[in-house]
CSV table of C-alpha atoms in Angstrom, one decimal:
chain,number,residue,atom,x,y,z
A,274,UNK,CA,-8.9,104.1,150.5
A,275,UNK,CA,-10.4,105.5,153.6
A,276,UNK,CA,-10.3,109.0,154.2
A,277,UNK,CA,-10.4,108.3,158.1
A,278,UNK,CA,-6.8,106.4,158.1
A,279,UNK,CA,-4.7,108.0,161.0
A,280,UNK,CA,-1.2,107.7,159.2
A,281,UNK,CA,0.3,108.5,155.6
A,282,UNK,CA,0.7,104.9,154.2
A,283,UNK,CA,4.2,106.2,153.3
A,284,UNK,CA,4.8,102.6,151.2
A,285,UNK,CA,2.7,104.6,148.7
A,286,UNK,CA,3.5,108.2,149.3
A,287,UNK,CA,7.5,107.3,148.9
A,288,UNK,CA,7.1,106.1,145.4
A,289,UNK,CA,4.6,109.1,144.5
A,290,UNK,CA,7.1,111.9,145.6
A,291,UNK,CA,9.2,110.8,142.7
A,292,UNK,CA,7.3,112.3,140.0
A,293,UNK,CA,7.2,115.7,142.0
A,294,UNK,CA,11.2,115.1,142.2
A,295,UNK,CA,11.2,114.8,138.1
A,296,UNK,CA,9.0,117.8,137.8
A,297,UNK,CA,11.4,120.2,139.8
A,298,UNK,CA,14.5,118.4,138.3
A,299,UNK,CA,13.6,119.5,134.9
A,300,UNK,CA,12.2,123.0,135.7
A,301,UNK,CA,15.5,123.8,137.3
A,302,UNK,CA,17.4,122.7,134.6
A,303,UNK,CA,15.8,125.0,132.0
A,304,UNK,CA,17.6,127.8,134.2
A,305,UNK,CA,21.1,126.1,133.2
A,306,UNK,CA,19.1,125.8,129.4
A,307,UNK,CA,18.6,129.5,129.3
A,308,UNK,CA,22.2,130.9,128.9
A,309,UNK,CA,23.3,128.2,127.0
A,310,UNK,CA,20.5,128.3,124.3
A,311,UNK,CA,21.2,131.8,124.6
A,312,UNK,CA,24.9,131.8,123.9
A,313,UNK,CA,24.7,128.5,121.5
A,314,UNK,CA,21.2,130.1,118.9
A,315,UNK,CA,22.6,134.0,119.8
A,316,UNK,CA,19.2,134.8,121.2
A,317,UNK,CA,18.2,138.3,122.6
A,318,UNK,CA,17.6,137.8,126.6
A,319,UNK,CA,13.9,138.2,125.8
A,320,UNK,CA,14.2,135.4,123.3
A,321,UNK,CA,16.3,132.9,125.4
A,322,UNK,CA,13.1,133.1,127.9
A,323,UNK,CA,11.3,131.0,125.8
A,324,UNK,CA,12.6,128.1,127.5
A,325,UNK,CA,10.4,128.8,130.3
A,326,UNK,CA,7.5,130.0,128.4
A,327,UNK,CA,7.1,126.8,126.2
A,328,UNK,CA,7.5,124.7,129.4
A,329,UNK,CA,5.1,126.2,131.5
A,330,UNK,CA,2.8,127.2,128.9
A,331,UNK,CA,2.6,123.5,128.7
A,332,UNK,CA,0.4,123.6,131.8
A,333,UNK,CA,-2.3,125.5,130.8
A,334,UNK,CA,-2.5,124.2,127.3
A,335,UNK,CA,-2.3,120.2,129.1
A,336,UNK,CA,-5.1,121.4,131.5
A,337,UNK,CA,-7.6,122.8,128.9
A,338,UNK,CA,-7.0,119.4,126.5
A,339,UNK,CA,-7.8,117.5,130.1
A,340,UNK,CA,-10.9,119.5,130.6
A,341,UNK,CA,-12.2,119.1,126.6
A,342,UNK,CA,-11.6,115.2,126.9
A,343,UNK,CA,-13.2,114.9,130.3
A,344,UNK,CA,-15.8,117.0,128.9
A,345,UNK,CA,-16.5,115.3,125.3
A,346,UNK,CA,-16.2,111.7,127.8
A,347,UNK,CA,-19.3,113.3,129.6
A,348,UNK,CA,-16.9,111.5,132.4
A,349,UNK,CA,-13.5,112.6,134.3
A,350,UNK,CA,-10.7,111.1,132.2
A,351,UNK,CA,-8.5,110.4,135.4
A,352,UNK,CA,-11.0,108.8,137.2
A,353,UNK,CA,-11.8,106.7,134.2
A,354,UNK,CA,-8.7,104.8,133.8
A,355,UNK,CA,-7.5,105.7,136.8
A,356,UNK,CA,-4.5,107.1,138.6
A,357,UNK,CA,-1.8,104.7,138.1
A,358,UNK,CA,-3.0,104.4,134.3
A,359,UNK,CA,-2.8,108.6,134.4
A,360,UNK,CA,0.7,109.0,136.4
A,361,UNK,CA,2.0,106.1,133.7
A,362,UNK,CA,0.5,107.8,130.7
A,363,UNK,CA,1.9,111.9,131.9
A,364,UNK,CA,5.7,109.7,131.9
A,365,UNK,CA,5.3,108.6,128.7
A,366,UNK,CA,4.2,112.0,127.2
A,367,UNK,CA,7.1,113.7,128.8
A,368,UNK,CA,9.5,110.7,127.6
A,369,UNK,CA,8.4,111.1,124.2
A,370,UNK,CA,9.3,115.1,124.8
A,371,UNK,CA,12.5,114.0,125.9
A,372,UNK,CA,13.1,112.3,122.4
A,373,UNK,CA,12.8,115.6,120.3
A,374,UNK,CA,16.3,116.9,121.9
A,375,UNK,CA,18.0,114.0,119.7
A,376,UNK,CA,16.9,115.5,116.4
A,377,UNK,CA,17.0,118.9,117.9
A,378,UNK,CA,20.7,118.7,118.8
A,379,UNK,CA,21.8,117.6,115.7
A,380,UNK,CA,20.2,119.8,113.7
A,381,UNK,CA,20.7,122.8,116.1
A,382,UNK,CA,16.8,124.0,116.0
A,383,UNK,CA,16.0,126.0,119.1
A,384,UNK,CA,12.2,125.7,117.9
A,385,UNK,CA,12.5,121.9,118.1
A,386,UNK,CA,14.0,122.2,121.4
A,387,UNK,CA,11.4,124.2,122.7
A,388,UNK,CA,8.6,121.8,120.8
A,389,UNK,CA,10.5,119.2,123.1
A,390,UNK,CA,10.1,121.3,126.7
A,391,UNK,CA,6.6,122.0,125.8
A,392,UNK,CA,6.0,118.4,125.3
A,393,UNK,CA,7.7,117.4,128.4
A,394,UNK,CA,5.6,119.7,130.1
A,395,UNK,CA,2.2,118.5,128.7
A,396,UNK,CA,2.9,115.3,130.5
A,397,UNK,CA,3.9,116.9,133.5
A,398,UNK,CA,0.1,118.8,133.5
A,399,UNK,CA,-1.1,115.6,133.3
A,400,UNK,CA,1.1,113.9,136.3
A,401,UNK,CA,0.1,117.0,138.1
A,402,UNK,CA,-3.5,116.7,137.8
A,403,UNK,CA,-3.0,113.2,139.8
A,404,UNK,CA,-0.5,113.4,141.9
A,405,UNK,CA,-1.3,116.5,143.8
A,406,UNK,CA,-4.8,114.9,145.0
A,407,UNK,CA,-3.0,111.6,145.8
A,408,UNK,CA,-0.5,113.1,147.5
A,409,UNK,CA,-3.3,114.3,149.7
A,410,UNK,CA,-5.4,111.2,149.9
A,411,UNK,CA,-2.5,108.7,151.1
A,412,UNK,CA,-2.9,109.8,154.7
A,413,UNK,CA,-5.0,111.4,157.7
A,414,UNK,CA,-7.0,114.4,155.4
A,415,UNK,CA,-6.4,116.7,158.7
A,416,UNK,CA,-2.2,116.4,157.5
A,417,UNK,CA,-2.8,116.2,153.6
A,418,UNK,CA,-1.7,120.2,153.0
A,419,UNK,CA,2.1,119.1,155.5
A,420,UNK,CA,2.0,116.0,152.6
A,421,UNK,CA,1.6,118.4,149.6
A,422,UNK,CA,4.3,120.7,151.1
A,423,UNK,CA,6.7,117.9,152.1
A,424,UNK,CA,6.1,116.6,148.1
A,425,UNK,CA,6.9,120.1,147.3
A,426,UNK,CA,10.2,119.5,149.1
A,427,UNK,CA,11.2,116.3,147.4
A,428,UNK,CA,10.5,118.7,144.5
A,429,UNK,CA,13.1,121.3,145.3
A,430,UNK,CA,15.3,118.6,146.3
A,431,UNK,CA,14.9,118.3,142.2
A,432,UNK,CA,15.7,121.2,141.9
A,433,UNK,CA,18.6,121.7,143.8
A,434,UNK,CA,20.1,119.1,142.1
A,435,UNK,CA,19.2,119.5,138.5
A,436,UNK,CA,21.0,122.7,137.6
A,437,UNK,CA,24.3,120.9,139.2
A,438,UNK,CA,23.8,117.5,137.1
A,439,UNK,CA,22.8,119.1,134.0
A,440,UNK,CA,25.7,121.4,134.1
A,441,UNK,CA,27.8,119.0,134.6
A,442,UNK,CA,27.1,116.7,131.8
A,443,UNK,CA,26.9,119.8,129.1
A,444,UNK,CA,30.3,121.5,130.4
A,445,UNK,CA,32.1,118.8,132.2
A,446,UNK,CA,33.7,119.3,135.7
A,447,UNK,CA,34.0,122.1,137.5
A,448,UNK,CA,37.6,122.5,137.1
A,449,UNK,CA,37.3,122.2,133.1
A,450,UNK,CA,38.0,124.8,130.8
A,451,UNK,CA,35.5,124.1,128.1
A,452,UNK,CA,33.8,127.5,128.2
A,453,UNK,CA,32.1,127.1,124.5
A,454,UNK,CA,29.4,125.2,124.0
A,455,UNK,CA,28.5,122.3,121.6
A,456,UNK,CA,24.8,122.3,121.8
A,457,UNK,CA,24.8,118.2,120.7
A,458,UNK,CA,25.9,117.9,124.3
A,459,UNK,CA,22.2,118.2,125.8
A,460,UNK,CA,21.4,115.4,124.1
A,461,UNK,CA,22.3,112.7,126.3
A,462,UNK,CA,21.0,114.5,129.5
A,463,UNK,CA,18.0,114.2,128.1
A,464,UNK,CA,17.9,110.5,126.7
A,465,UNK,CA,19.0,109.6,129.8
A,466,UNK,CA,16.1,111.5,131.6
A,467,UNK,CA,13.7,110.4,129.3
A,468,UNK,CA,14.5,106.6,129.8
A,469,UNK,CA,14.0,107.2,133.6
A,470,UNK,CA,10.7,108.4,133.2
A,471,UNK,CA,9.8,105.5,131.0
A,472,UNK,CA,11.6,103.3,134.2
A,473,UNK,CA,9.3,105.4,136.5
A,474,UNK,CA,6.1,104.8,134.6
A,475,UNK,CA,6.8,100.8,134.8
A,476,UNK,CA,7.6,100.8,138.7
A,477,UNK,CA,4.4,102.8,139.1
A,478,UNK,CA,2.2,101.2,136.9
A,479,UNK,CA,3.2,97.9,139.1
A,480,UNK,CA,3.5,99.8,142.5
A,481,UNK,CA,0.5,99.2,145.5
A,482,UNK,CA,-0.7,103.1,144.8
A,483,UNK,CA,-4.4,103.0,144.8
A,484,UNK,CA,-5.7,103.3,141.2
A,485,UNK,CA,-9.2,105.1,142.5
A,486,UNK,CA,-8.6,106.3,145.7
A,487,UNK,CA,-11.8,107.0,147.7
A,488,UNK,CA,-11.1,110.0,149.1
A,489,UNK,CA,-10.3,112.1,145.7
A,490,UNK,CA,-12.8,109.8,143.3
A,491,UNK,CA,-16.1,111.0,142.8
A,492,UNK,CA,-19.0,109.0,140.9
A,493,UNK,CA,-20.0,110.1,137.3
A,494,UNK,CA,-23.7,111.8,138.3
A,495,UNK,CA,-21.8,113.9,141.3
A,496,UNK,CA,-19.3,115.7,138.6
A,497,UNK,CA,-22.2,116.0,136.3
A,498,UNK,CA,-24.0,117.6,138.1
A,499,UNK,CA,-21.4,119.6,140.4
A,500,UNK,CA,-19.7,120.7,137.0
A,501,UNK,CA,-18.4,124.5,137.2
A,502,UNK,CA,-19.2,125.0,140.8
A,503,UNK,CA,-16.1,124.6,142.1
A,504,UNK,CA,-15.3,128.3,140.6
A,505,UNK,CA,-18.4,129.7,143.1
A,506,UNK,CA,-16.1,129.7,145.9
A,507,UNK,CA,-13.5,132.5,146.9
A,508,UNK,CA,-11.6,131.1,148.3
A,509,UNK,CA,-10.4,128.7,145.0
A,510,UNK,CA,-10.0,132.1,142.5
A,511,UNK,CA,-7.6,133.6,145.1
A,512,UNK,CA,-5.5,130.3,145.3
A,513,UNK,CA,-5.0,130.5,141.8
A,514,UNK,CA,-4.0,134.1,141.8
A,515,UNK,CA,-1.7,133.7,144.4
A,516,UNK,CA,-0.3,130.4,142.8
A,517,UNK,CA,0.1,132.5,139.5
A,518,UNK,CA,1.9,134.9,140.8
A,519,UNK,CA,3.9,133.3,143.5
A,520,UNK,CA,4.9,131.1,140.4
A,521,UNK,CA,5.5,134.0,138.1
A,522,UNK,CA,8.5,135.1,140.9
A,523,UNK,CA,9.5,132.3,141.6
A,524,UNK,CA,10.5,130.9,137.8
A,525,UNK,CA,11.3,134.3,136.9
A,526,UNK,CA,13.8,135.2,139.2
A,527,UNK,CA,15.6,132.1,138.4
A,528,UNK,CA,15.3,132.2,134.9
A,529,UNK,CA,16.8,135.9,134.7
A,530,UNK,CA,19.5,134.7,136.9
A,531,UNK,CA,22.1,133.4,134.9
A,532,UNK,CA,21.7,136.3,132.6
A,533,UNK,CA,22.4,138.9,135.9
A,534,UNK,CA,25.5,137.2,137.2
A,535,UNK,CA,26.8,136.5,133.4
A,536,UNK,CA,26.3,141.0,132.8
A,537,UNK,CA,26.6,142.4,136.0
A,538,UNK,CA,28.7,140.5,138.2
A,539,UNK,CA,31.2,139.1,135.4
A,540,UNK,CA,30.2,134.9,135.4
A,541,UNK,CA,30.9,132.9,133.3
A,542,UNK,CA,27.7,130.1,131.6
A,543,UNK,CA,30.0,127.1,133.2
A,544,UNK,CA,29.9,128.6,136.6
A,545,UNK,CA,26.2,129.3,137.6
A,546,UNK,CA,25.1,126.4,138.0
A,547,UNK,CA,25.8,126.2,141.9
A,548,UNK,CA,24.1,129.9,142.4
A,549,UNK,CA,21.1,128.6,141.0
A,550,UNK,CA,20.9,125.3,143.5
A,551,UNK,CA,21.6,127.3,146.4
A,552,UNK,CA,18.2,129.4,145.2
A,553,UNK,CA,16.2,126.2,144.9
A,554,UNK,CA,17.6,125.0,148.1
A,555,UNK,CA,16.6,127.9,150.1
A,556,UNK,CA,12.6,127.3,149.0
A,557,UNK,CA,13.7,124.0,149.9
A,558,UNK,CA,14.1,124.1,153.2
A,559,UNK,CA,11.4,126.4,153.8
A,560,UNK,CA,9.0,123.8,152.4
A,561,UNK,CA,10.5,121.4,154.5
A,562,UNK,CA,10.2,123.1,157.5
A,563,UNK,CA,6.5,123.5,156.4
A,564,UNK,CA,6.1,119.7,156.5
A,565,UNK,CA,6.8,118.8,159.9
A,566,UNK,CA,3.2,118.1,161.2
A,567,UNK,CA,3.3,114.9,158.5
A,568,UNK,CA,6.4,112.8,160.0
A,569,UNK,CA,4.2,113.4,163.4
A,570,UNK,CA,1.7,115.0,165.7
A,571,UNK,CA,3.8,114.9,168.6
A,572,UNK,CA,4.2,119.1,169.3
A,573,UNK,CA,7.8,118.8,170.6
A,574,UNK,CA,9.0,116.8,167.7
A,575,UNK,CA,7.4,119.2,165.5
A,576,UNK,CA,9.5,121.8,166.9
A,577,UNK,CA,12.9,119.9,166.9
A,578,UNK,CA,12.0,119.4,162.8
């Protein structure tokens, strides 16, 4: 993979953008899982926000265990089997997080279902880890940040549609008037969401994504002996602080949603759902909008998108 092509080899990026498309789906949906673990276990509001805390926890925790294998390898695990092999393996991980809702539901333990959305999220550290350099590496480098951001929109297309999806299969349609909640109904969701990753992991293993793309794979004596450095520059300690927090609004305000509209403005659990895709979908179309330059370099088509 040269880092000198002049266009996104979009045969590859398509099928990439659908892990980013998993990852929003299932964050989005924990803001549906929030009043109903809430109402189903009687949790405190404080309590119910566990659900976010367990998954995104998961991100940290996943990113440590990476750096401790990598380490005790004396090698980078991704680069040693690869980014296809990674992408599969981060599926699986989450599928097998998927599985824990089954027992979970039936025995109606909100600590198992959180041991489930942390696992779930371990895999999608690990997915992360990959696909965000790939992302970048499947195209021109000078448009790679307009290919993160237009991945970041497929992602809050995942978004916008999760909350709506997973609302629907745990309280029916819209018009229903099941208001009480059997929490074996989240079940299913999540079998079914668990099998498409698996389906995911297969199509990917077997898809024409490079598995060591040149332009994010370095040799074994260059991370040796560059390890640590990367936290000398500036510039990378204030992305992460500006991530964290951007992050820390951004989840937050939808997680505490529900629980404002439920209080303060008189909804019922059934009905948020919609509220909280129209949130996702405005961050969606400003990431969109941000994406523009990677469909084209022509200016004036730039400013028609």
């Amino acid at each position: 993979m040269s880092t000198n092509q002049i266009k996104t080899n979009w045969a590859q990026f398509i099928p990439l953008v659908t892990v980013f498309f998993f990852w929003g789906f299932v964050a989005a949906s924990n803001d549906i899982l929030i009043p109903v673990f809430k109402e189903a276990f009687d949790l405190t509001q404080g309590q119910s926000q566990l659900v976010s805390v367990a998954f995104y926890v998961a991100y940290t925790i996943g990113s440590i265990i990476y750096m401790i294998i990598s380490y005790f390898m004396k090698s980078d695990l991704i680069n040693k089997i690869g980014y296809k092999n990674s992408l599969a393996l981060g599926l699986i991980v989450s599928a097998l997080g998927t599985l824990l809702f089954y027992p979970a539901a039936n025995s109606g333990s909100f600590p198992l279902m959180l041991s489930g959305l942390f696992i779930v999220g371990l895999g999608f550290s690990l997915q992360q880890t990959v696909a965000n350099p790939l992302a970048i590496a499947l195209g021109p480098i000078t448009t790679g940040s307009q290919r993160l951001t237009l991945a970041g929109g497929i992602n809050n297309l995942g978004t916008t549609i999760g909350p709506l999806i997973v609302s629907f299969a745990i309280f029916g349609s819209a018009t229903s008037n099941k208001t009480t909640l059997d929490i074996e109904s989240v079940k299913i969701p999540y079998l079914i969401l668990g099998a498409a990753f698996l389906l995911v992991a297969v199509l990917l293993k077997f898809s024409s994504l490079p598995d060591k793309p040149q332009a994010v794979v370095e040799s074994d004596e260059s991370i040796s002996n560059d390890r640590g450095n990367a936290l000398k520059y500036p510039q990378l300690i204030l992305g992460m602080i500006a991530i964290f927090v951007y992050v820390g609004v951004e989840v937050s305000t939808a997680s505490n949603l529900p629980a404002y509209m439920e209080k303060d403005l008189g909804f019922l659990t059934k009905d948020i759902a919609p509220y909280i895709s129209l949130y996702w979908a405005s961050l969606m179309i400003g990431r969109w909008t941000g994406a523009v330059e990677a469909f084209t370099d022509k200016m004036n088509l730039q400013k028609i998108l």
